[in-house]
Coordinates of C-alpha atoms (C1' of nucleotides) in Angstrom, one line a residue:
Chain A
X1 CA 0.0 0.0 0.0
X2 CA 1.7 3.0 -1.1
X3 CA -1.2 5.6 0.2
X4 CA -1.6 5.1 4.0
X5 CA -5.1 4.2 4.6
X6 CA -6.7 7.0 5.8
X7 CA -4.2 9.6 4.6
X8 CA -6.0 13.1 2.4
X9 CA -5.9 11.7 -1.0
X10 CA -7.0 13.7 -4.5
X11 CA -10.6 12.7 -5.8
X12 CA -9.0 10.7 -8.9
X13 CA -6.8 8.3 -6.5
X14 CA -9.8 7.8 -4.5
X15 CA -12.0 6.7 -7.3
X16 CA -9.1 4.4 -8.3
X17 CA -8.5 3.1 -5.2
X18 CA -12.5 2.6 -4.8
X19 CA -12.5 0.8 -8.6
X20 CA -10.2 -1.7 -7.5
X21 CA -11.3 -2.6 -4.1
X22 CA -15.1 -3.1 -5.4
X23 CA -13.9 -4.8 -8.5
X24 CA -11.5 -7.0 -6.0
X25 CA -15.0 -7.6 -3.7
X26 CA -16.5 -8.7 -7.2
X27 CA -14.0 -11.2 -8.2
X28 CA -14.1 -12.8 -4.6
X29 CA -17.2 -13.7 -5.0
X30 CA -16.7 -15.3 -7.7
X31 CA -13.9 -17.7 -7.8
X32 CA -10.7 -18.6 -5.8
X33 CA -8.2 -15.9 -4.4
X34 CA -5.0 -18.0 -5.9
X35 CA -7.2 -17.8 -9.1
X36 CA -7.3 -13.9 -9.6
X37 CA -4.7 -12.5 -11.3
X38 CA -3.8 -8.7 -11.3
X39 CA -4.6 -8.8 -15.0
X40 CA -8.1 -10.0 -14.4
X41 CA -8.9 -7.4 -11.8
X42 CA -7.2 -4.6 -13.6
X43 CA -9.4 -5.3 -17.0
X44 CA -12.6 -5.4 -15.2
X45 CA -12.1 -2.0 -13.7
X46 CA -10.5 -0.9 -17.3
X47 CA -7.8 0.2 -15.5
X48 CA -3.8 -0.6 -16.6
X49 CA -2.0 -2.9 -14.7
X50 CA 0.8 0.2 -14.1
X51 CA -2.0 1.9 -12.1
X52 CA -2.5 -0.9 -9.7
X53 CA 1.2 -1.2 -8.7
X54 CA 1.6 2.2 -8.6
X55 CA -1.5 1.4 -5.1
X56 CA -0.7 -1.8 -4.3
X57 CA 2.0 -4.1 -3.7
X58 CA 0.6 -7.1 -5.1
X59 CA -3.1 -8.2 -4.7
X60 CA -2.6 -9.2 -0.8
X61 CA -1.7 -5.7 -0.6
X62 CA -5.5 -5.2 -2.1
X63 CA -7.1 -7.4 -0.1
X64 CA -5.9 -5.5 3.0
X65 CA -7.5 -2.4 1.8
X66 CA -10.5 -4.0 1.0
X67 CA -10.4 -5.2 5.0
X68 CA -9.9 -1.8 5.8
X69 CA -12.9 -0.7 4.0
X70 CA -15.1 -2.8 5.1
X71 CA -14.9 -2.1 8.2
X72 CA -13.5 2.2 8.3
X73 CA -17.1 3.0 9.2
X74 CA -17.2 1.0 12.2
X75 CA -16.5 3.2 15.4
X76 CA -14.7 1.8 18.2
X77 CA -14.0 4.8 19.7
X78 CA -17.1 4.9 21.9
X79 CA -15.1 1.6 23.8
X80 CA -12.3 3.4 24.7
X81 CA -14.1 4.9 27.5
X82 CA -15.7 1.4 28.7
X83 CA -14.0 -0.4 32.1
X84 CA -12.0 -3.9 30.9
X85 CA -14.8 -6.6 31.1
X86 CA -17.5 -4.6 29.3
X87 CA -14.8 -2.8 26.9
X88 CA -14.4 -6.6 25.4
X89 CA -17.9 -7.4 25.2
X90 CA -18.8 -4.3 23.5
X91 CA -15.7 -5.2 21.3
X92 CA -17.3 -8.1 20.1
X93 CA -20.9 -6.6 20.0
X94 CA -19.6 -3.6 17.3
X95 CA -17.3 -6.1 15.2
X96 CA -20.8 -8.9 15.3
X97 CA -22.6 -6.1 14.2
X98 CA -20.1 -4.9 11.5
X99 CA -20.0 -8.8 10.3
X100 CA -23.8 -8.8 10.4
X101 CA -24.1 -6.1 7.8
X102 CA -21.7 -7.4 5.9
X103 CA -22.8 -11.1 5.7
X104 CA -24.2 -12.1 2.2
X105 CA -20.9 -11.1 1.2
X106 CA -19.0 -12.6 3.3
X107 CA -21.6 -15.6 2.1
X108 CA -20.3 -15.3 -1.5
X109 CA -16.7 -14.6 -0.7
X110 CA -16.6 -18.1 1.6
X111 CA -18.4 -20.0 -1.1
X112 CA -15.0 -19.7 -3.2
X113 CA -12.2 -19.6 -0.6
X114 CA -13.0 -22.3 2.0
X115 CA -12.3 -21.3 5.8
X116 CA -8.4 -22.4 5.9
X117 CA -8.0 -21.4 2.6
X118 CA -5.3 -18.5 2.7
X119 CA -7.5 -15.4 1.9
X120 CA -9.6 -16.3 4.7
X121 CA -6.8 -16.7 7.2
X122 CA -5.4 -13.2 5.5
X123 CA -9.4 -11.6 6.6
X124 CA -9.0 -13.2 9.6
X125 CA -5.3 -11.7 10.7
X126 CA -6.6 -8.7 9.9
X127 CA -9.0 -8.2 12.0
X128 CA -7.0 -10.1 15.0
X129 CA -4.5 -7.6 14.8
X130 CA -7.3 -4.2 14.5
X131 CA -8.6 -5.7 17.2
X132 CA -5.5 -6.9 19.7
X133 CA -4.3 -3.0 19.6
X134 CA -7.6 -2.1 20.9
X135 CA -7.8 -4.6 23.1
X136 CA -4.5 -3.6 24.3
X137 CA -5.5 0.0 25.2
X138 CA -8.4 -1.0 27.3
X139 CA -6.5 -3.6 29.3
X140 CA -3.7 -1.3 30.8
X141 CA -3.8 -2.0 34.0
X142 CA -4.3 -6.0 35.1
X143 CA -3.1 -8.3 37.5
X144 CA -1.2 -11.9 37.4
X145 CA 1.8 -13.1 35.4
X146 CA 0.7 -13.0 31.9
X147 CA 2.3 -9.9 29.7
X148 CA -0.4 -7.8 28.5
X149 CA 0.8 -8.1 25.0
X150 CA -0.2 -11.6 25.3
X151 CA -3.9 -11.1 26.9
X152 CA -4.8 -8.6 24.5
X153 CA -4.3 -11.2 21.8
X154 CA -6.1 -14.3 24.0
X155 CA -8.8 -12.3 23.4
X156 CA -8.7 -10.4 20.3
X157 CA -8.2 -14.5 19.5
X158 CA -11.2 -16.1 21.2
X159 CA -13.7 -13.0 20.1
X160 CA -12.4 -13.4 16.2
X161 CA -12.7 -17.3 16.5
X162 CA -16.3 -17.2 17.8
X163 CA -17.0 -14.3 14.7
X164 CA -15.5 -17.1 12.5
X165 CA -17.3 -19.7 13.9
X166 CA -20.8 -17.5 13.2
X167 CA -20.2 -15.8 10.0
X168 CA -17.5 -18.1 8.0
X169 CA -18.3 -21.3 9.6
X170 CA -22.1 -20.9 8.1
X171 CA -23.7 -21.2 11.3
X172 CA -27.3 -18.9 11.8
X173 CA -26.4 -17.9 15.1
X174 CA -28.2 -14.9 17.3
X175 CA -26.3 -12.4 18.8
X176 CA -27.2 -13.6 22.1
X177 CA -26.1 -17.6 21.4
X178 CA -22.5 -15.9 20.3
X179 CA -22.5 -14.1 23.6
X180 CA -22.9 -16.7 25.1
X181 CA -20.0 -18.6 23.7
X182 CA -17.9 -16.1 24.5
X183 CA -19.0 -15.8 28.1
X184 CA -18.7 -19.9 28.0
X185 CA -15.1 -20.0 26.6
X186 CA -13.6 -17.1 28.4
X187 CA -15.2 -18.0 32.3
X188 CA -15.3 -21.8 32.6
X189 CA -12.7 -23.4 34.0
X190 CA -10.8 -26.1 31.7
Chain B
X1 CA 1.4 -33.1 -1.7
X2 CA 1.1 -36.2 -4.4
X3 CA 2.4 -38.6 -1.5
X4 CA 0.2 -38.8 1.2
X5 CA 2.6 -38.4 4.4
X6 CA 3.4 -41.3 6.1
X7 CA 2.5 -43.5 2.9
X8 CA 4.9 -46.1 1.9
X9 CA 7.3 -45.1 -0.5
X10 CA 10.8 -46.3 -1.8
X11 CA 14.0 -45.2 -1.1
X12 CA 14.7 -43.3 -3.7
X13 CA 11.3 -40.9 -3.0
X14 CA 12.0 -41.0 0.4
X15 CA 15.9 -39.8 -0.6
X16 CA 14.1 -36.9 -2.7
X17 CA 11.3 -35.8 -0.1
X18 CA 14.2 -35.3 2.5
X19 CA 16.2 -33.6 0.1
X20 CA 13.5 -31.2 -0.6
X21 CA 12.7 -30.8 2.7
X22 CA 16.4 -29.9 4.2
X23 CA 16.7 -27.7 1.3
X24 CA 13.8 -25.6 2.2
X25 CA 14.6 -26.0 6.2
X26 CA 18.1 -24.5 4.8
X27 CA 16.8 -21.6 2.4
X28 CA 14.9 -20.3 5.4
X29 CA 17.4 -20.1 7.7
X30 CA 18.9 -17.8 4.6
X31 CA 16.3 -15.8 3.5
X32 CA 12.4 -14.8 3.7
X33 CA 10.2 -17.4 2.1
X34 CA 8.6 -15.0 -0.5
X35 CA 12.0 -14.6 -2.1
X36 CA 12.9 -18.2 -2.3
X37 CA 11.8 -20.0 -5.4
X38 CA 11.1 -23.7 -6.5
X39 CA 13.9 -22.5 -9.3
X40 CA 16.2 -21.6 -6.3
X41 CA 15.0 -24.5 -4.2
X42 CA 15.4 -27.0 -6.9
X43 CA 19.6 -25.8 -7.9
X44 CA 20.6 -25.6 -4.0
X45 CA 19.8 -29.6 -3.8
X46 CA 20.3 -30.8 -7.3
X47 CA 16.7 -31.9 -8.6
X48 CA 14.8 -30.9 -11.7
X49 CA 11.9 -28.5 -11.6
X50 CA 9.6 -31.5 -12.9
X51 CA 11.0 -33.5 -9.5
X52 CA 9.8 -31.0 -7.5
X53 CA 6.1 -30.5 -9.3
X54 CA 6.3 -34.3 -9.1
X55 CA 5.4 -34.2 -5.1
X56 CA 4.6 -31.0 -4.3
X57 CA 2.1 -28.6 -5.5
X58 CA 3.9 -25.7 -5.0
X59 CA 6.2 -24.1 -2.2
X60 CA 3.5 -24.4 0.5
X61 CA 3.1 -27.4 -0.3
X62 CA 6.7 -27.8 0.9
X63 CA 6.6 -25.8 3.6
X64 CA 3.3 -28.1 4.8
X65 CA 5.4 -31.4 4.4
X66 CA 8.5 -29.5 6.3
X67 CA 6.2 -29.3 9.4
X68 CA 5.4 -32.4 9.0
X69 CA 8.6 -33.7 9.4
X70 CA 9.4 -31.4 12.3
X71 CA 6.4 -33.0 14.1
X72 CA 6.3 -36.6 13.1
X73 CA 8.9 -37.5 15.6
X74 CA 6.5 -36.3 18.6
X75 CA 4.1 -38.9 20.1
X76 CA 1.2 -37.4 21.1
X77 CA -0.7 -40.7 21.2
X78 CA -0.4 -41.3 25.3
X79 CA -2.5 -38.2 25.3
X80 CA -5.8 -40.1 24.3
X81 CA -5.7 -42.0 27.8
X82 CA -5.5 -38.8 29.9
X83 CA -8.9 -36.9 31.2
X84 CA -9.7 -33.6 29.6
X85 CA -7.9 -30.9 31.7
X86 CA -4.7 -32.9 32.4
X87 CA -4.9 -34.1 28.6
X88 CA -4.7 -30.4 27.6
X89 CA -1.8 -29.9 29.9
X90 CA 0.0 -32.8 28.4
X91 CA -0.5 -31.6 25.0
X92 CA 1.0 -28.4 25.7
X93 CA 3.8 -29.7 27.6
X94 CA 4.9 -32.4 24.7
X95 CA 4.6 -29.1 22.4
X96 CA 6.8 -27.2 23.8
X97 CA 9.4 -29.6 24.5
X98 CA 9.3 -30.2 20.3
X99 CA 9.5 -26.5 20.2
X100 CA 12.2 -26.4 22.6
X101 CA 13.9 -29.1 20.4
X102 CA 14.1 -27.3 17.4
X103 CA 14.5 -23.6 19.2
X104 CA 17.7 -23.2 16.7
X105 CA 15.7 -24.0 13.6
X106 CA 13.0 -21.7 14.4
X107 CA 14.9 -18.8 16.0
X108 CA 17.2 -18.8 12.3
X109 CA 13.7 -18.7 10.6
X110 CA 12.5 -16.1 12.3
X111 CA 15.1 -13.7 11.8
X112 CA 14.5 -13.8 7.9
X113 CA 10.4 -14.0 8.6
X114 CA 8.6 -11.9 10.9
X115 CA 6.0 -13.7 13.0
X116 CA 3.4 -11.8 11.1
X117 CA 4.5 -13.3 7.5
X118 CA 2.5 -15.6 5.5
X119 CA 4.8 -18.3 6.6
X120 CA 5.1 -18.3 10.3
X121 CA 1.2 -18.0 9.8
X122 CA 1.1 -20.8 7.8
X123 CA 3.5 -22.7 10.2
X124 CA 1.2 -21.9 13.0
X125 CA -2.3 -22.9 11.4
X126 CA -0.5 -25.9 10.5
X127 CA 0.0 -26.7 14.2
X128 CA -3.3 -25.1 15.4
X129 CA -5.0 -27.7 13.6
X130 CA -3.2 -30.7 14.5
X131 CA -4.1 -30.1 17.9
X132 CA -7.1 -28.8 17.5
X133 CA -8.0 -32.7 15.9
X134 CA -6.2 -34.0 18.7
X135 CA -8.3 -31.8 21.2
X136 CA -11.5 -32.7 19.7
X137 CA -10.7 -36.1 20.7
X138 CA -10.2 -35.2 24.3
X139 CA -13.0 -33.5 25.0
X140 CA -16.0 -36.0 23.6
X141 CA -18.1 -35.3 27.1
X142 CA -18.7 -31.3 27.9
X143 CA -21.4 -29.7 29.7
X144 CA -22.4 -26.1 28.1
X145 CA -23.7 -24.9 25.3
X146 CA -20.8 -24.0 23.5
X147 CA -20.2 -26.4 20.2
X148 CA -17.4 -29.2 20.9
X149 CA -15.3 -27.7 17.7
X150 CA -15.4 -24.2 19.2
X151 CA -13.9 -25.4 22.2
X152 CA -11.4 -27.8 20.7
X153 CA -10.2 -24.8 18.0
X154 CA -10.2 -22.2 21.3
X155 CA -8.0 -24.1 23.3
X156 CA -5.6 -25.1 20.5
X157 CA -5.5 -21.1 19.5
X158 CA -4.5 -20.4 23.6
X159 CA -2.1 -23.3 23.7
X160 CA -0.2 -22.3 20.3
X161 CA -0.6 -18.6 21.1
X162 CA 1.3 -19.0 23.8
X163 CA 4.1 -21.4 22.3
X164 CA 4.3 -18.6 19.5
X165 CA 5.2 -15.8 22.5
X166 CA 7.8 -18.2 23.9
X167 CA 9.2 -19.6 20.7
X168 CA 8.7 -17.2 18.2
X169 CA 8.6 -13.8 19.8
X170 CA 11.9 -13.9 20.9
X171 CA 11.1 -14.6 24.7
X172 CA 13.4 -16.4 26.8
X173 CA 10.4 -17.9 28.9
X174 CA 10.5 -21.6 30.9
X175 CA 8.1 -24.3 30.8
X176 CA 7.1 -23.0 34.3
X177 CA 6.8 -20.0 33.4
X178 CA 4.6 -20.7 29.9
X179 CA 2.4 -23.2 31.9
X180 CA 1.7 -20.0 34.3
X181 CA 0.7 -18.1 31.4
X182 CA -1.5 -20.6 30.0
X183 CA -3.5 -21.2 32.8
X184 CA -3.8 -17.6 34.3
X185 CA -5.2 -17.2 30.3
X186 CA -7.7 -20.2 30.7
X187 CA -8.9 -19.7 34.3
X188 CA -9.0 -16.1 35.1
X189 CA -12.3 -14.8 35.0
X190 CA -12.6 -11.9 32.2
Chain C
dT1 C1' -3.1 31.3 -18.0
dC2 C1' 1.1 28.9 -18.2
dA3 C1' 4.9 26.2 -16.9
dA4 C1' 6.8 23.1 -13.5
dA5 C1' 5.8 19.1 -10.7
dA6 C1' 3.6 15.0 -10.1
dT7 C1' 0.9 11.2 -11.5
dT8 C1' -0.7 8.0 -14.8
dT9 C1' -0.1 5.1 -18.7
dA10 C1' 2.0 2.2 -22.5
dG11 C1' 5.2 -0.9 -23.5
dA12 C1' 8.8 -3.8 -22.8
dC13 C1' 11.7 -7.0 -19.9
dA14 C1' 13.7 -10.8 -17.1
dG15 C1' 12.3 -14.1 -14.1
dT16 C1' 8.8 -17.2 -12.3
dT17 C1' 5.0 -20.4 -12.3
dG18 C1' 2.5 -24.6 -13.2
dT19 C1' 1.3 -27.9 -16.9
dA20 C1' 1.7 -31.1 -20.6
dA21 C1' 3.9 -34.3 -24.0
dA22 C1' 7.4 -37.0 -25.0
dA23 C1' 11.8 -39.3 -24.0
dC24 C1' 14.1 -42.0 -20.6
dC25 C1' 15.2 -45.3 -17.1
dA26 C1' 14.9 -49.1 -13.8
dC27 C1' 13.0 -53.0 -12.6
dA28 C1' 10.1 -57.0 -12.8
dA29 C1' 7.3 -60.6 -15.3
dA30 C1' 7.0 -63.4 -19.4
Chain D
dT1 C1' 16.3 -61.3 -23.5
dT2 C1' 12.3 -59.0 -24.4
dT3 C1' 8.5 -56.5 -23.0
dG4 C1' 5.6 -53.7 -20.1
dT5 C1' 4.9 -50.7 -16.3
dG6 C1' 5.6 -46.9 -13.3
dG7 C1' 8.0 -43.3 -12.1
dT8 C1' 11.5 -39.7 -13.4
dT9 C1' 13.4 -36.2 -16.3
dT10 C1' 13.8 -33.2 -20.4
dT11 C1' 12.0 -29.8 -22.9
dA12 C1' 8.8 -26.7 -24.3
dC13 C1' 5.0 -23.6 -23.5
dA14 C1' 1.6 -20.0 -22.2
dA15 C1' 0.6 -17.0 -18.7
dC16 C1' 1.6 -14.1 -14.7
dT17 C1' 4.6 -11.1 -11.8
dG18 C1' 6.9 -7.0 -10.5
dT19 C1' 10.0 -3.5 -12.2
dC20 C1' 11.5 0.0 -15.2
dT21 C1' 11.7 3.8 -18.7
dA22 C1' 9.8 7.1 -21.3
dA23 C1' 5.9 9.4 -23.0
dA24 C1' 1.3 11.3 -22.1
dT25 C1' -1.6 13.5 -19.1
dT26 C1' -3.3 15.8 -15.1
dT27 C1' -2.6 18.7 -11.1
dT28 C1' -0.6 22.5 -8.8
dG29 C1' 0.6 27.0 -7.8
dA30 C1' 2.7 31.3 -9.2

DNA sequence: TCAAAATTTAGACAGTTGTAAAACCACAAA
DNA sequence: TTTGTGGTTTTACAACTGTCTAAATTTTGA
């Protein structure tokens, strides 16, 4: 990614980099990750192939910023504020709902790349890490051994694998049974 | 993979796989996995390109049957007898002494591939879901609603996250301590 | 409005990938 | 020895990748 995400762009590079994410979001949902070239994705948006590497790196590079779109208009902010043990839960209410919005194409996209497949586990990192550094911020001061580092990411884990569970695993689950999980996973004793 | 791992094969195969294998175990230790090539792979130890396509689908491919190696030696088999909790324990406990066997091997990989990178990823999932078969097999009787497969996967993500803070973050952490970790991560109330 | 600066594009390039057909070899059965 | 079979290797191929240069175009700011 050559732009950072976020940074004041000119209207042209944002409609380019808008062309190629939805054309990306397109093509996902209709075959394999490995399959889609660079050529392909730059001739359905009719734009040269220069143009993309003159954005992206390479199409992971792409499918990054696609994450990031999906999910720029989701505010997190509001958890800051929040003490630890409700921070998380909100957490994983926001990113449910996010998911929620987003799920027939999250449908199509799994249809093509199965759940280990390496696009998935790409989506997935993604959001482990968004969600670890926020994690991280709300859980400043803790007791016990364990490094903070490595209890932000226990649960920016165990939320993500219960959001993979729901939304890529195919499973019509309420909000409420995924809570639940959650609750189950993080409180009982092993 | 063409050969199914642990399928009977003759010498000669066998001669090739391992060549392959140290090759790549090698060319890690050298350089970051994206830049190696099966061209690259292939001159270091001596094989035609065909050879290589003849087992492996591509690089991954060879990467997957490296971890397989690494692992195959470990005999997690006694496991099955123990009770749930101490079977988790166990688990984790024969894991990290593997890690700790091949500390070298993975601290030289490391340096050339950041414990973000497709590969250590890949490594890691690899991993993850061994255990997370061998889990499933532990924990046939649960009470709770939470699906058997949700639990197996969440205790497999805990126990590998934390083997990936001790063996591939750089930490200098003992068993002792890594056991603390683990179960401060799985007992402590949220 | 105009010229300089920056960005986009066309085209070409070397290197890589994965596949396929045919030649090759080792080994065993006839 | 001959023949057949299975696996290995050679060679060739079409397509893709990421980079580069130079030309075209757009943007910027004086």
């Amino acid at each position: 990614m050559k732009y950072a995400p976020g940074q004041k762009m000119n209207r042209n590079a944002a409609r380019t980099l808008a062309a190629f994410s939805e054309t990306m979001f397109i093509l996902l949902g209709e075959k394999e990750f490995d399959k889609i070239t660079v050529n392909e994705i730059c001739q359905r948006c009719d734009y040269p192939r220069a143009t993309f590497y003159n954005y992206f790196d390479d199409k992971y590079d792409l499918a990054d910023y696609c994450w990031y779109q999906l999910s720029k208009d989701i505010h997190l902010d509001i958890v800051q504020a929040s003490p630890s043990n409700e921070a998380l839960l909100s957490v994983f209410d926001e990113a449910f709902q996010l998911f929620s919005t987003q799920r027939d194409l999250l449908n199509r996209i799994v249809v093509h790349n199965p759940i280990d497949s390496p696009l998935i586990t790409h989506f997935l990192n993604h959001f482990t890490r968004a969600m670890t550094s926020i994690l991280a911020d709300c859980l400043t001061q803790r007791q016990g051994h364990t490094p903070l580092s490595l209890v932000a990411q226990y649960y920016a884990n165990t939320v993500l694998l219960v959001l993979k569970w729901v939304f890529l695993g195919q499973h019509d689950t309420t909000l409420k049974e995924a809570r639940t999980y959650l609750e189950e996973l993080l409180t009982k004793p092993f």
